[in-house]
JSON list of C-alpha atoms in Angstrom, two decimals:
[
{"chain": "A", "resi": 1, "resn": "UNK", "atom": "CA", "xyz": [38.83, 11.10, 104.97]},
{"chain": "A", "resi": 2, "resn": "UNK", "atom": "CA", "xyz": [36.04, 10.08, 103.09]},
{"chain": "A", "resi": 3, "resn": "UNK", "atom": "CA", "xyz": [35.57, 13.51, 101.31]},
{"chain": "A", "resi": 4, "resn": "UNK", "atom": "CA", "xyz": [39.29, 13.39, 100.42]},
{"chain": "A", "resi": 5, "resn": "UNK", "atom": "CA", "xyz": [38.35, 9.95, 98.67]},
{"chain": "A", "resi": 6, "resn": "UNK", "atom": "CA", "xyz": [35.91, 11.19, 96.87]},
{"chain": "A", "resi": 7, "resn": "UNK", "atom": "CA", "xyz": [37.65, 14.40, 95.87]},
{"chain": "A", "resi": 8, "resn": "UNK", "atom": "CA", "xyz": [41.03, 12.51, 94.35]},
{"chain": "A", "resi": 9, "resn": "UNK", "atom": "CA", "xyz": [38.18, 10.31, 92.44]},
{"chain": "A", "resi": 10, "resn": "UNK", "atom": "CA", "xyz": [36.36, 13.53, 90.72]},
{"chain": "A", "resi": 11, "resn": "UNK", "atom": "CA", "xyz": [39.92, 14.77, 89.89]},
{"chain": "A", "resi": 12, "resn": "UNK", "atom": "CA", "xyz": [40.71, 11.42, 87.94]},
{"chain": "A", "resi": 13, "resn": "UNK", "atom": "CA", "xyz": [37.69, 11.11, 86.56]},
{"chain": "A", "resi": 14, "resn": "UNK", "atom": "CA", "xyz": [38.30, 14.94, 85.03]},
{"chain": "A", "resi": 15, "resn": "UNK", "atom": "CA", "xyz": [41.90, 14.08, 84.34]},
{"chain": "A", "resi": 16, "resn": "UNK", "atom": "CA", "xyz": [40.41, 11.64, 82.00]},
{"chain": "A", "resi": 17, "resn": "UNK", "atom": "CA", "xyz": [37.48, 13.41, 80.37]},
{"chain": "A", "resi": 18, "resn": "UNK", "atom": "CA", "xyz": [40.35, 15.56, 79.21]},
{"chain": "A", "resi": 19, "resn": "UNK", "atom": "CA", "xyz": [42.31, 13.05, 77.81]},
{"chain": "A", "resi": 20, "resn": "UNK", "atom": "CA", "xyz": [39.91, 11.08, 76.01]},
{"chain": "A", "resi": 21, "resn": "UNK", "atom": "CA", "xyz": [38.84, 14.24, 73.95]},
{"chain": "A", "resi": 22, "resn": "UNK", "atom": "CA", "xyz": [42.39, 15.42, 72.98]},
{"chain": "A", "resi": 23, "resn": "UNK", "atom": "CA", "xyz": [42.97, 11.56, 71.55]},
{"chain": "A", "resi": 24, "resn": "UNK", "atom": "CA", "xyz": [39.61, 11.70, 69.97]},
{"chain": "A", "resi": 25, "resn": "UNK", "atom": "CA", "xyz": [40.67, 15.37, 68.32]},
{"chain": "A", "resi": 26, "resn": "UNK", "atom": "CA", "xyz": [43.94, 13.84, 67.09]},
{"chain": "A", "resi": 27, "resn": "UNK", "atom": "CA", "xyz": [42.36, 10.71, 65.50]},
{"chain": "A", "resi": 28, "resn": "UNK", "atom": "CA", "xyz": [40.08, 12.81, 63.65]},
{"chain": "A", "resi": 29, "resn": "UNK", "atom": "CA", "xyz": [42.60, 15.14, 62.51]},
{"chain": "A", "resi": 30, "resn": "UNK", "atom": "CA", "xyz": [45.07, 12.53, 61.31]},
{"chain": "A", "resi": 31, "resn": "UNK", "atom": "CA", "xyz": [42.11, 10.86, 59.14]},
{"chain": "A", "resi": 32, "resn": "UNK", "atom": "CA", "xyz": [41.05, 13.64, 57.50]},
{"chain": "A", "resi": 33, "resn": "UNK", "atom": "CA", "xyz": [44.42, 14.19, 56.41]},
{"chain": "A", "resi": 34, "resn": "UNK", "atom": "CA", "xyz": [45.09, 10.72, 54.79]},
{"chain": "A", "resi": 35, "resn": "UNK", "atom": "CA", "xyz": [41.49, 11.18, 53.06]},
{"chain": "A", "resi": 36, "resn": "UNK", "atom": "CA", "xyz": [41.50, 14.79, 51.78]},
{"chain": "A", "resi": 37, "resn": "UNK", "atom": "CA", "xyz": [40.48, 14.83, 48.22]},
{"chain": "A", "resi": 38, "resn": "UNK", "atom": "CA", "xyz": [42.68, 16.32, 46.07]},
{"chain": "A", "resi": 39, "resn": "UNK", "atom": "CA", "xyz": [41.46, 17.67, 42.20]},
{"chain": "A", "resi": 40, "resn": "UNK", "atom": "CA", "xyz": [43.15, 16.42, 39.43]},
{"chain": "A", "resi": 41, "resn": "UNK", "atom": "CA", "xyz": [45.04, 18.52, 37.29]},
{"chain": "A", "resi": 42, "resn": "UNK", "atom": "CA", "xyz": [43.47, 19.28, 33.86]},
{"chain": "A", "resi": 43, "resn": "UNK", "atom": "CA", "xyz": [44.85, 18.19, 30.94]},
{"chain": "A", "resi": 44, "resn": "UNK", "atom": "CA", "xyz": [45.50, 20.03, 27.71]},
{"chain": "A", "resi": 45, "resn": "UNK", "atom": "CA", "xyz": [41.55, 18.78, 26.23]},
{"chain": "A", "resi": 46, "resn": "UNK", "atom": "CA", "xyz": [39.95, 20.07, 29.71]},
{"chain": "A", "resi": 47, "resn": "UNK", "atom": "CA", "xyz": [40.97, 23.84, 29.82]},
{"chain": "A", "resi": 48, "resn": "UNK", "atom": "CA", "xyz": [38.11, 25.47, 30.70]},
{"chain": "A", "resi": 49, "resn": "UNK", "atom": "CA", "xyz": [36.87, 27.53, 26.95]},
{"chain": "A", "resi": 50, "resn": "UNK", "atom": "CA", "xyz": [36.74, 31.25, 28.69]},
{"chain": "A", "resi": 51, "resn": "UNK", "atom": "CA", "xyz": [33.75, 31.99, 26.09]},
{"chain": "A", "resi": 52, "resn": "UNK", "atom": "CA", "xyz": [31.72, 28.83, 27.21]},
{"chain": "A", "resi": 53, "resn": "UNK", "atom": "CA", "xyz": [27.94, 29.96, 28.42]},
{"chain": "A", "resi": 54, "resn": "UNK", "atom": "CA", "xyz": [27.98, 27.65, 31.74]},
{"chain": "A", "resi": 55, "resn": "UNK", "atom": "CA", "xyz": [24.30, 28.01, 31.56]},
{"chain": "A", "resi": 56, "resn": "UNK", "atom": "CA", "xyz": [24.06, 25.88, 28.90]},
{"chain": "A", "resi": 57, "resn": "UNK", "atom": "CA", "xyz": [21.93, 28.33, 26.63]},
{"chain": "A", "resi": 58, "resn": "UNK", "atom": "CA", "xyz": [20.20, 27.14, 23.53]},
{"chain": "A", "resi": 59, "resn": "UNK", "atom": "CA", "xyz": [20.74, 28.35, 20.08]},
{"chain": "A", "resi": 60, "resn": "UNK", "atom": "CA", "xyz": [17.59, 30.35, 18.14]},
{"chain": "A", "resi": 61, "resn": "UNK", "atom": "CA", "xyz": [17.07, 26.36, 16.66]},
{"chain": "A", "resi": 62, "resn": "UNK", "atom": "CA", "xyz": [16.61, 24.42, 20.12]},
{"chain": "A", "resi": 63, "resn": "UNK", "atom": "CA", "xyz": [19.29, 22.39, 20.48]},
{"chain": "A", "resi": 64, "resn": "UNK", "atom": "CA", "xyz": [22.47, 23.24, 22.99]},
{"chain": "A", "resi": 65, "resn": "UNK", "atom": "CA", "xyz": [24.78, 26.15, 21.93]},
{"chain": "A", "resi": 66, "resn": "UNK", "atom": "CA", "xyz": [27.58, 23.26, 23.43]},
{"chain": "A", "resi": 67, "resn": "UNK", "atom": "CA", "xyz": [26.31, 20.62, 21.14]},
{"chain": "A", "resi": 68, "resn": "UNK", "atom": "CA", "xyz": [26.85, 22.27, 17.55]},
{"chain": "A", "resi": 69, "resn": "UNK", "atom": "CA", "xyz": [28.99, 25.26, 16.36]},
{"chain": "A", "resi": 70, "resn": "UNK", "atom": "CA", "xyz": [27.15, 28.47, 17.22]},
{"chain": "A", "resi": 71, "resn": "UNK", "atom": "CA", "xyz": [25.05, 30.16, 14.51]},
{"chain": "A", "resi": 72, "resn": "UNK", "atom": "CA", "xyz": [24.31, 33.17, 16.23]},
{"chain": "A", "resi": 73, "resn": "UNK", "atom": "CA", "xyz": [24.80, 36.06, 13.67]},
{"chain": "A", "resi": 74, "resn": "UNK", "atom": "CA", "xyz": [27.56, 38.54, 15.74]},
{"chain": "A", "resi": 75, "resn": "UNK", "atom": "CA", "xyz": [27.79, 42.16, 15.45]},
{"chain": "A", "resi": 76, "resn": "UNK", "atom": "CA", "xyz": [31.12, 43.02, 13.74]},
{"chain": "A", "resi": 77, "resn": "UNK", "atom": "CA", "xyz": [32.72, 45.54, 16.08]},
{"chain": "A", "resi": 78, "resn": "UNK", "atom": "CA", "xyz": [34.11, 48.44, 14.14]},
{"chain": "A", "resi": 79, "resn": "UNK", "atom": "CA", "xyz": [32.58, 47.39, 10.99]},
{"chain": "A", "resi": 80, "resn": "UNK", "atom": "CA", "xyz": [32.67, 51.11, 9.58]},
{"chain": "A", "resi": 81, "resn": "UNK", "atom": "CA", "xyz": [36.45, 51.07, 9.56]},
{"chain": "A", "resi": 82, "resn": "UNK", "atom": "CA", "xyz": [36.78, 47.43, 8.65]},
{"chain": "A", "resi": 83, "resn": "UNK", "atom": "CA", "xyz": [33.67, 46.91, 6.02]},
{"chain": "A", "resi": 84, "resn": "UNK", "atom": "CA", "xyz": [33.60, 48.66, 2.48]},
{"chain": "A", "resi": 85, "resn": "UNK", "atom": "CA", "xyz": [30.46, 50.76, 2.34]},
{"chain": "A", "resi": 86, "resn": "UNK", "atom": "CA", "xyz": [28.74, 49.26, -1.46]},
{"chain": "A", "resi": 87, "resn": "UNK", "atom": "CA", "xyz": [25.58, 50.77, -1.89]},
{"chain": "A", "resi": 88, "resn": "UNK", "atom": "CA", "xyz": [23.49, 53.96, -0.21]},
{"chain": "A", "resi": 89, "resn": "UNK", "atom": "CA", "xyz": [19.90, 53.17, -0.63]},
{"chain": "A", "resi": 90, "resn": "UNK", "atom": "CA", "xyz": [17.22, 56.19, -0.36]},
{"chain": "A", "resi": 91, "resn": "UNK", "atom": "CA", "xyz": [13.80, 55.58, 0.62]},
{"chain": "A", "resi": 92, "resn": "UNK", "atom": "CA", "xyz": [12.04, 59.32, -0.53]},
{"chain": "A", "resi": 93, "resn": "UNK", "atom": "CA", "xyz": [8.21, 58.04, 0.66]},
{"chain": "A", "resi": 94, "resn": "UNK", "atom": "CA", "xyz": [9.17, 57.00, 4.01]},
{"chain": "A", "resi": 95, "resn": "UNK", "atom": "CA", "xyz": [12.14, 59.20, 4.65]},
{"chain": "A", "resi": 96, "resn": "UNK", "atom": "CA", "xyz": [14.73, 56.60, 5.73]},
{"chain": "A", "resi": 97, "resn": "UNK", "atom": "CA", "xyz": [18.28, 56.10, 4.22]},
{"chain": "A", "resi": 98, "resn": "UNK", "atom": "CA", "xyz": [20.12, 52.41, 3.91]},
{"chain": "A", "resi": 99, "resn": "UNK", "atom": "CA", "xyz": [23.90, 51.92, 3.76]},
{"chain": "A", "resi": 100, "resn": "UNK", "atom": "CA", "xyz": [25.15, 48.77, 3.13]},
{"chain": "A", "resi": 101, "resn": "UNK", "atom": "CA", "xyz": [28.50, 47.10, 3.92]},
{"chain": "A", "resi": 102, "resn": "UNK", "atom": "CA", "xyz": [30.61, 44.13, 3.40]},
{"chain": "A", "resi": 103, "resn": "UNK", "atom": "CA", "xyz": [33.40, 42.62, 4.58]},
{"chain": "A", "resi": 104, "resn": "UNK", "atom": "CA", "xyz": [36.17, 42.91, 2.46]},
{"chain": "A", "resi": 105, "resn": "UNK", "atom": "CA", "xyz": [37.04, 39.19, 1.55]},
{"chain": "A", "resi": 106, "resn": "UNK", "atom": "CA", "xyz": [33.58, 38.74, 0.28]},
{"chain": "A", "resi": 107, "resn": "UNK", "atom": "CA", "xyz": [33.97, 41.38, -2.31]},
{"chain": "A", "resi": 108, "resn": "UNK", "atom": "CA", "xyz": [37.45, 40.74, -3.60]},
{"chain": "A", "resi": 109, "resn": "UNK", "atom": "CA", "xyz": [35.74, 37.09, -3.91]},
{"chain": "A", "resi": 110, "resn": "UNK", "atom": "CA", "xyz": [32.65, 38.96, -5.88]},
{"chain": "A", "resi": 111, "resn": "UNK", "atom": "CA", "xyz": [35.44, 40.52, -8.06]},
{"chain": "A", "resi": 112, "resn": "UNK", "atom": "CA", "xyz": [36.84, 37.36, -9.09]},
{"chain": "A", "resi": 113, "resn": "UNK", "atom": "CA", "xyz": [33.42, 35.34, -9.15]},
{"chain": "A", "resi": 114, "resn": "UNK", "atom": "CA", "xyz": [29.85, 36.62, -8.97]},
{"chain": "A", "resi": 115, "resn": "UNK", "atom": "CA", "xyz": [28.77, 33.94, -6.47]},
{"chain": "A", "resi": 116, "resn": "UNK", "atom": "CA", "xyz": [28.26, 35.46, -3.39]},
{"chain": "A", "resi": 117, "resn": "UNK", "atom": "CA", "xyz": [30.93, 33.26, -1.07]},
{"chain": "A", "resi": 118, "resn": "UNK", "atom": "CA", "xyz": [30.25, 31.75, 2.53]},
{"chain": "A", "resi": 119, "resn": "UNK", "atom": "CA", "xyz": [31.69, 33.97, 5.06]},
{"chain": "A", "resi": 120, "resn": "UNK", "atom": "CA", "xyz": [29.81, 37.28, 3.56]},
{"chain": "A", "resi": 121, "resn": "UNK", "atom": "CA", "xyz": [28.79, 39.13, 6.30]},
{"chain": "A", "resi": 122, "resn": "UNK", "atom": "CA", "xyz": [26.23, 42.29, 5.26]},
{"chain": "A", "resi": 123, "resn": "UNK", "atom": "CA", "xyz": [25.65, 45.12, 7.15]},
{"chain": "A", "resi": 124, "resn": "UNK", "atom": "CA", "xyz": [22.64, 47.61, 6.82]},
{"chain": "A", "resi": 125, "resn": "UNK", "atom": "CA", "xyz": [22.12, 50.57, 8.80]},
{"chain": "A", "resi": 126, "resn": "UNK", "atom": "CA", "xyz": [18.91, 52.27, 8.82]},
{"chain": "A", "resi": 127, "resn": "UNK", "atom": "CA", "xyz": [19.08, 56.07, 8.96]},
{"chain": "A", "resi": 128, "resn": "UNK", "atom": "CA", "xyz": [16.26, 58.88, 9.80]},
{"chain": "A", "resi": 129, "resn": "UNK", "atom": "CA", "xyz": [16.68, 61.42, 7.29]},
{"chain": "A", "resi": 130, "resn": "UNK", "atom": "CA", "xyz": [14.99, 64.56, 5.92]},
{"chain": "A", "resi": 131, "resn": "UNK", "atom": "CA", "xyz": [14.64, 65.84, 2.62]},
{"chain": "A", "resi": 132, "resn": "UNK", "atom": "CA", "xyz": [16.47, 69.12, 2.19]},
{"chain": "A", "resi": 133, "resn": "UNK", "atom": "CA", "xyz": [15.73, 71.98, -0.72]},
{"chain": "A", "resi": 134, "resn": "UNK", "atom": "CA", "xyz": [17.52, 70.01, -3.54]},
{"chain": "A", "resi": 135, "resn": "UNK", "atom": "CA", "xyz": [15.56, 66.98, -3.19]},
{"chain": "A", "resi": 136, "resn": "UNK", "atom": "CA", "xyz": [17.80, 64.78, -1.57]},
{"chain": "A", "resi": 137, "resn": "UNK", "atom": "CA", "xyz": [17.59, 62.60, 1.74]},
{"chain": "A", "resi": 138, "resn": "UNK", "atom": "CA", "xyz": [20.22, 63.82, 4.74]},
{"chain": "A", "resi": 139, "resn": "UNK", "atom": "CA", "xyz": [20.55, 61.42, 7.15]},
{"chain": "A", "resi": 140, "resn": "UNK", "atom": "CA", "xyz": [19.58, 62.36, 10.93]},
{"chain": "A", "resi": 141, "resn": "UNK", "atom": "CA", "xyz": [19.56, 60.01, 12.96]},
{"chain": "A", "resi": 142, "resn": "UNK", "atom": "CA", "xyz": [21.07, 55.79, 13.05]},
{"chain": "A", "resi": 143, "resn": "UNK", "atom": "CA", "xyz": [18.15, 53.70, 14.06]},
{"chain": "A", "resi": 144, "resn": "UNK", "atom": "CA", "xyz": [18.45, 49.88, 13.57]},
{"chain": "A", "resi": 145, "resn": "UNK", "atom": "CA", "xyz": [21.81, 48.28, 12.24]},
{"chain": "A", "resi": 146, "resn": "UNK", "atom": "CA", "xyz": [21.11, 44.35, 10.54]},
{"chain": "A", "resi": 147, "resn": "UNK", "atom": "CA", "xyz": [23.07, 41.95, 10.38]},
{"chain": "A", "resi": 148, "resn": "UNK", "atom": "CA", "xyz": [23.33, 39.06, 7.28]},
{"chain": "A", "resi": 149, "resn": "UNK", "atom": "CA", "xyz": [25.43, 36.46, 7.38]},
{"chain": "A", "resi": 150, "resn": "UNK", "atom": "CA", "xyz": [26.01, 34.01, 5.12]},
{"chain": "A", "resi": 151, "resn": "UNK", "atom": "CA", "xyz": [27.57, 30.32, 5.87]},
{"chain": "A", "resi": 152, "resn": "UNK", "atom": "CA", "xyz": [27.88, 26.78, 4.58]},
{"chain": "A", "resi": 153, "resn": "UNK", "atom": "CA", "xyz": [24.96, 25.03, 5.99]},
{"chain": "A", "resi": 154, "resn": "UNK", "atom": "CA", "xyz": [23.47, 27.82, 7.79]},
{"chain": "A", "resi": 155, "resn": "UNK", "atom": "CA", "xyz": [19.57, 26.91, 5.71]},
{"chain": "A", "resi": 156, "resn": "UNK", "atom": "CA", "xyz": [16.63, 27.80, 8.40]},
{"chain": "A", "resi": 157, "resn": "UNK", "atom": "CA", "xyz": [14.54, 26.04, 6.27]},
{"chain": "A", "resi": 158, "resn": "UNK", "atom": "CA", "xyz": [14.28, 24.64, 2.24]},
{"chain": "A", "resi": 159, "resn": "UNK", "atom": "CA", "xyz": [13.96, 29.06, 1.25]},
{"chain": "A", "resi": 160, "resn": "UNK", "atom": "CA", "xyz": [16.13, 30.66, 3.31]},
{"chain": "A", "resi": 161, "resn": "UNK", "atom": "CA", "xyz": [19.56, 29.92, 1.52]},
{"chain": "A", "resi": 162, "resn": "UNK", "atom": "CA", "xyz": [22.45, 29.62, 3.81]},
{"chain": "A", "resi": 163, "resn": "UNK", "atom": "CA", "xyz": [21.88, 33.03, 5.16]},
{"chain": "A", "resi": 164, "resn": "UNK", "atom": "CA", "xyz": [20.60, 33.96, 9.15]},
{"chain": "A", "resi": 165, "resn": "UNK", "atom": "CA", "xyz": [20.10, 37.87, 10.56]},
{"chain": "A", "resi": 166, "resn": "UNK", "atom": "CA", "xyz": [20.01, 39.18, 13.51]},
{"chain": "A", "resi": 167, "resn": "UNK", "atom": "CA", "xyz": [18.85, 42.84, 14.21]},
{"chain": "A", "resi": 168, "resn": "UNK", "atom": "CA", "xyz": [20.84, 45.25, 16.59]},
{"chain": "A", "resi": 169, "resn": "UNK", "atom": "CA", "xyz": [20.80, 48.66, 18.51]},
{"chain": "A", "resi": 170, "resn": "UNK", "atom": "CA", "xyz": [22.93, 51.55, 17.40]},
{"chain": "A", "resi": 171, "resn": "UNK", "atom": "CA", "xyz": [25.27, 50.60, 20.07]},
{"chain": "A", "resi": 172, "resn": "UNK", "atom": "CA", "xyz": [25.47, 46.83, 19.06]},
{"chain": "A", "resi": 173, "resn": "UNK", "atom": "CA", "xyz": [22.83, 45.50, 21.54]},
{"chain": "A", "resi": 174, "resn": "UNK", "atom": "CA", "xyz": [20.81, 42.56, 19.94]},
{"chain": "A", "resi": 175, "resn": "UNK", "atom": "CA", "xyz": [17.06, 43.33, 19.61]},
{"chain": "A", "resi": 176, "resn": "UNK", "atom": "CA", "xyz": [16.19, 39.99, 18.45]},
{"chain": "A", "resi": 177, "resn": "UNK", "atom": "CA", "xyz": [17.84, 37.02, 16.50]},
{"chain": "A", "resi": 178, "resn": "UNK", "atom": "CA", "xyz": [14.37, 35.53, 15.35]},
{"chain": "A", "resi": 179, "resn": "UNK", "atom": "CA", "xyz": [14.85, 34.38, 11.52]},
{"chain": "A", "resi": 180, "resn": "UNK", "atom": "CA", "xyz": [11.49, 34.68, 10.05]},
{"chain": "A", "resi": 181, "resn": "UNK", "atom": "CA", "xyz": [10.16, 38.34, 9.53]},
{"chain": "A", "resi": 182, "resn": "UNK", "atom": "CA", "xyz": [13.43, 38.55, 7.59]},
{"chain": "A", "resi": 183, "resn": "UNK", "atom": "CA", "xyz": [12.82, 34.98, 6.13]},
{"chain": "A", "resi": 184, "resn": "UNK", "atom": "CA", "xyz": [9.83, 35.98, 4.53]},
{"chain": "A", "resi": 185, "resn": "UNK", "atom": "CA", "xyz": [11.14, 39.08, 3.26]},
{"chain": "A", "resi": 186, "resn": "UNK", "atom": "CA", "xyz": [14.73, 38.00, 1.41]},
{"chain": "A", "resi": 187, "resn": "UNK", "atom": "CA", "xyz": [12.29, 35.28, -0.28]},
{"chain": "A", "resi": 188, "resn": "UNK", "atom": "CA", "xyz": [10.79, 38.13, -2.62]},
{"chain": "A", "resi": 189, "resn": "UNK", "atom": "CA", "xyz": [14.24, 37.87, -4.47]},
{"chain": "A", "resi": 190, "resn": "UNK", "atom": "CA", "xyz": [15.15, 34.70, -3.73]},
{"chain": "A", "resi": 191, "resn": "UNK", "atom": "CA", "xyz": [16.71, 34.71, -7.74]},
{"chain": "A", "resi": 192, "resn": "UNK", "atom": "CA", "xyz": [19.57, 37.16, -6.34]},
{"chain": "A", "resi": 193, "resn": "UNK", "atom": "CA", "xyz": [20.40, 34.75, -3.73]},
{"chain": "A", "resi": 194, "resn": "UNK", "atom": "CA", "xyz": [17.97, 36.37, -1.21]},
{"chain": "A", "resi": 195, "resn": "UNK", "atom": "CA", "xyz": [19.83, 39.78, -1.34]},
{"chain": "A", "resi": 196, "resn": "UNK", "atom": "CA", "xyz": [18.16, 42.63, -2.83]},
{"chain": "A", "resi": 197, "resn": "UNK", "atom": "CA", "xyz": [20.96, 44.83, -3.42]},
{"chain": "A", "resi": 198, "resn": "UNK", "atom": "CA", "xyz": [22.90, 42.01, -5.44]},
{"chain": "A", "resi": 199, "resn": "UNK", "atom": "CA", "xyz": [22.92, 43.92, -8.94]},
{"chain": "A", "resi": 200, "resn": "UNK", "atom": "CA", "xyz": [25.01, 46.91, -6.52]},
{"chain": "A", "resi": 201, "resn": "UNK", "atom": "CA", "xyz": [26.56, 44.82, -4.67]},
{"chain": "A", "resi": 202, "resn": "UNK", "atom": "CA", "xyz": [28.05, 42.97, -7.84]},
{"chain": "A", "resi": 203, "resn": "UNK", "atom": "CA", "xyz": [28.66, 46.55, -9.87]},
{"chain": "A", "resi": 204, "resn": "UNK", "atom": "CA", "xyz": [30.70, 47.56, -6.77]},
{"chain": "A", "resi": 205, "resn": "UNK", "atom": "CA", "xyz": [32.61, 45.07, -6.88]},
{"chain": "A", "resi": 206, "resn": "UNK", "atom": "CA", "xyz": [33.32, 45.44, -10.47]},
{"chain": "A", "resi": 207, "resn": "UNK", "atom": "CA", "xyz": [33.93, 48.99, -10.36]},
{"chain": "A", "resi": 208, "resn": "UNK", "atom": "CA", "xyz": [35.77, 49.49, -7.12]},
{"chain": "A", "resi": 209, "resn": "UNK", "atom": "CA", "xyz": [32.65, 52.34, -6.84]},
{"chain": "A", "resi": 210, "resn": "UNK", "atom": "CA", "xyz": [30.08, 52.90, -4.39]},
{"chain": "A", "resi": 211, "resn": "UNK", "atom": "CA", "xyz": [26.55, 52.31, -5.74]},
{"chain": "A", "resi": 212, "resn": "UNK", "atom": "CA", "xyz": [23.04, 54.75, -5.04]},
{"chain": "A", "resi": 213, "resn": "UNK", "atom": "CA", "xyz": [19.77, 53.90, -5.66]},
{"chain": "A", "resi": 214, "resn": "UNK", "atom": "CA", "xyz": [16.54, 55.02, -4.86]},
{"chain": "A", "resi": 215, "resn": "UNK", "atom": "CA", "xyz": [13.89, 52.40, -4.05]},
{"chain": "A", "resi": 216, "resn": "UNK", "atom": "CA", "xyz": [11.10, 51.42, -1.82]},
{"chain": "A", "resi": 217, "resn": "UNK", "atom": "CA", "xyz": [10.76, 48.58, 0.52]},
{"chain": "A", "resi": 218, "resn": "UNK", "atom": "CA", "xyz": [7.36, 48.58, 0.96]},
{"chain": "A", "resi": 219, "resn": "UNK", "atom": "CA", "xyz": [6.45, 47.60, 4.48]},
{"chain": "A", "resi": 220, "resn": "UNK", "atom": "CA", "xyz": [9.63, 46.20, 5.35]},
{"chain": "A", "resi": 221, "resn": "UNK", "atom": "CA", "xyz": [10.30, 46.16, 8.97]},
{"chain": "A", "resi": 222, "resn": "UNK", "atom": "CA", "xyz": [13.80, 47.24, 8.69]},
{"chain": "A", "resi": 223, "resn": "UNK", "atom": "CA", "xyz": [13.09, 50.80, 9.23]}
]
């Protein structure tokens, strides 16, 4: 009799064990439901920018790329089809051929005006090249393509003009965005608004022609 007791008592006690954890699970459940979080929708001014660097990175200056307008100096994707080839520049000593090219707005500005407008963007391929029987350079090989660019604002420092570089791979990789080996250079002619095929450039534009000239940089790095 006694066992019996104590059996029915162990049963109960089970019977409620049970119960108190499927009230306990139900509780739980029901809270969480009246205290999920739910995101706000986001309005017109929040929609995410699909070009934003979420790593925050910092422009060649030192200040965030999100605080400013960017001043990074792009490569112009099919610039050969889109750009107007002004000048072909022929280095004999050193065996290395420049071609130039513009964007077209800048030099239907240039035809109108000689000032050299914000929003020119230069291009200048470096070219390998041998010299064949008659004397003259044939390209062999694209090396380096740079990048000018020219915007309101854009000064690096109290010589640079409003002009910033950027130096790329064949295949429109950037090798480096640094602004003073090219700084240092453009400041020789300074008087042409830092451009030293300006007198080209301008008789291009004049002429509707493409320019040549034969000329040496020196020890310009943009070989």
């Amino acid at each position: 009799m006694n066992r019996s007791k104590w059996l029915s008592w162990l049963l109960l006690l089970c019977i409620s064990v049970v119960l108190a954890i499927a009230l306990t699970g139900l509780t739980s459940s029901q809270f969480l439901q009246s205290t999920r979080y739910e995101q706000p929708a986001l309005s017109t001014n929040d929609t995410l920018n699909p070009h934003q660097n979420p790593y925050g990175e910092e422009t060649d200056d030192g200040r965030s790329a999100n605080a400013q307008p960017s001043r990074r100096v792009d490569f112009p994707a099919n610039y050969r089809d889109q750009f107007i080839q002004y000048v072909r520049v022929d280095c004999p000593n050193s065996r290395i051929v420049r071609k130039m090219y513009i964007n077209p707005t800048a030099l239907e500005s240039l035809q109108a005006d000689e000032t050299v407008p914000s929003g020119t963007v230069i291009v200048m391929e470096t070219h390998s090249a041998q010299q064949s029987s008659d004397g003259q350079l044939r390209p062999t090989r694209l090396n380096n393509v740079f990048i000018r660019e020219k915007r309101t604002g854009w000064s690096v420092n109290e010589d640079s003009g409003e002009w910033r570089s950027a130096w790329y791979s064949p295949q429109g990789a950037m090798v480096s965005n640094r602004q003073s080996s090219c700084i240092g250079c453009h400041q020789m002619v300074r008087d042409r608004d830092y451009l030293f095929t300006l007198p080209a450039l301008l008789t291009a534009a004049q002429t509707g022609q493409k320019q040549y000239q034969a000329t040496e940089f020196g020890t310009s790095v943009c070989r």
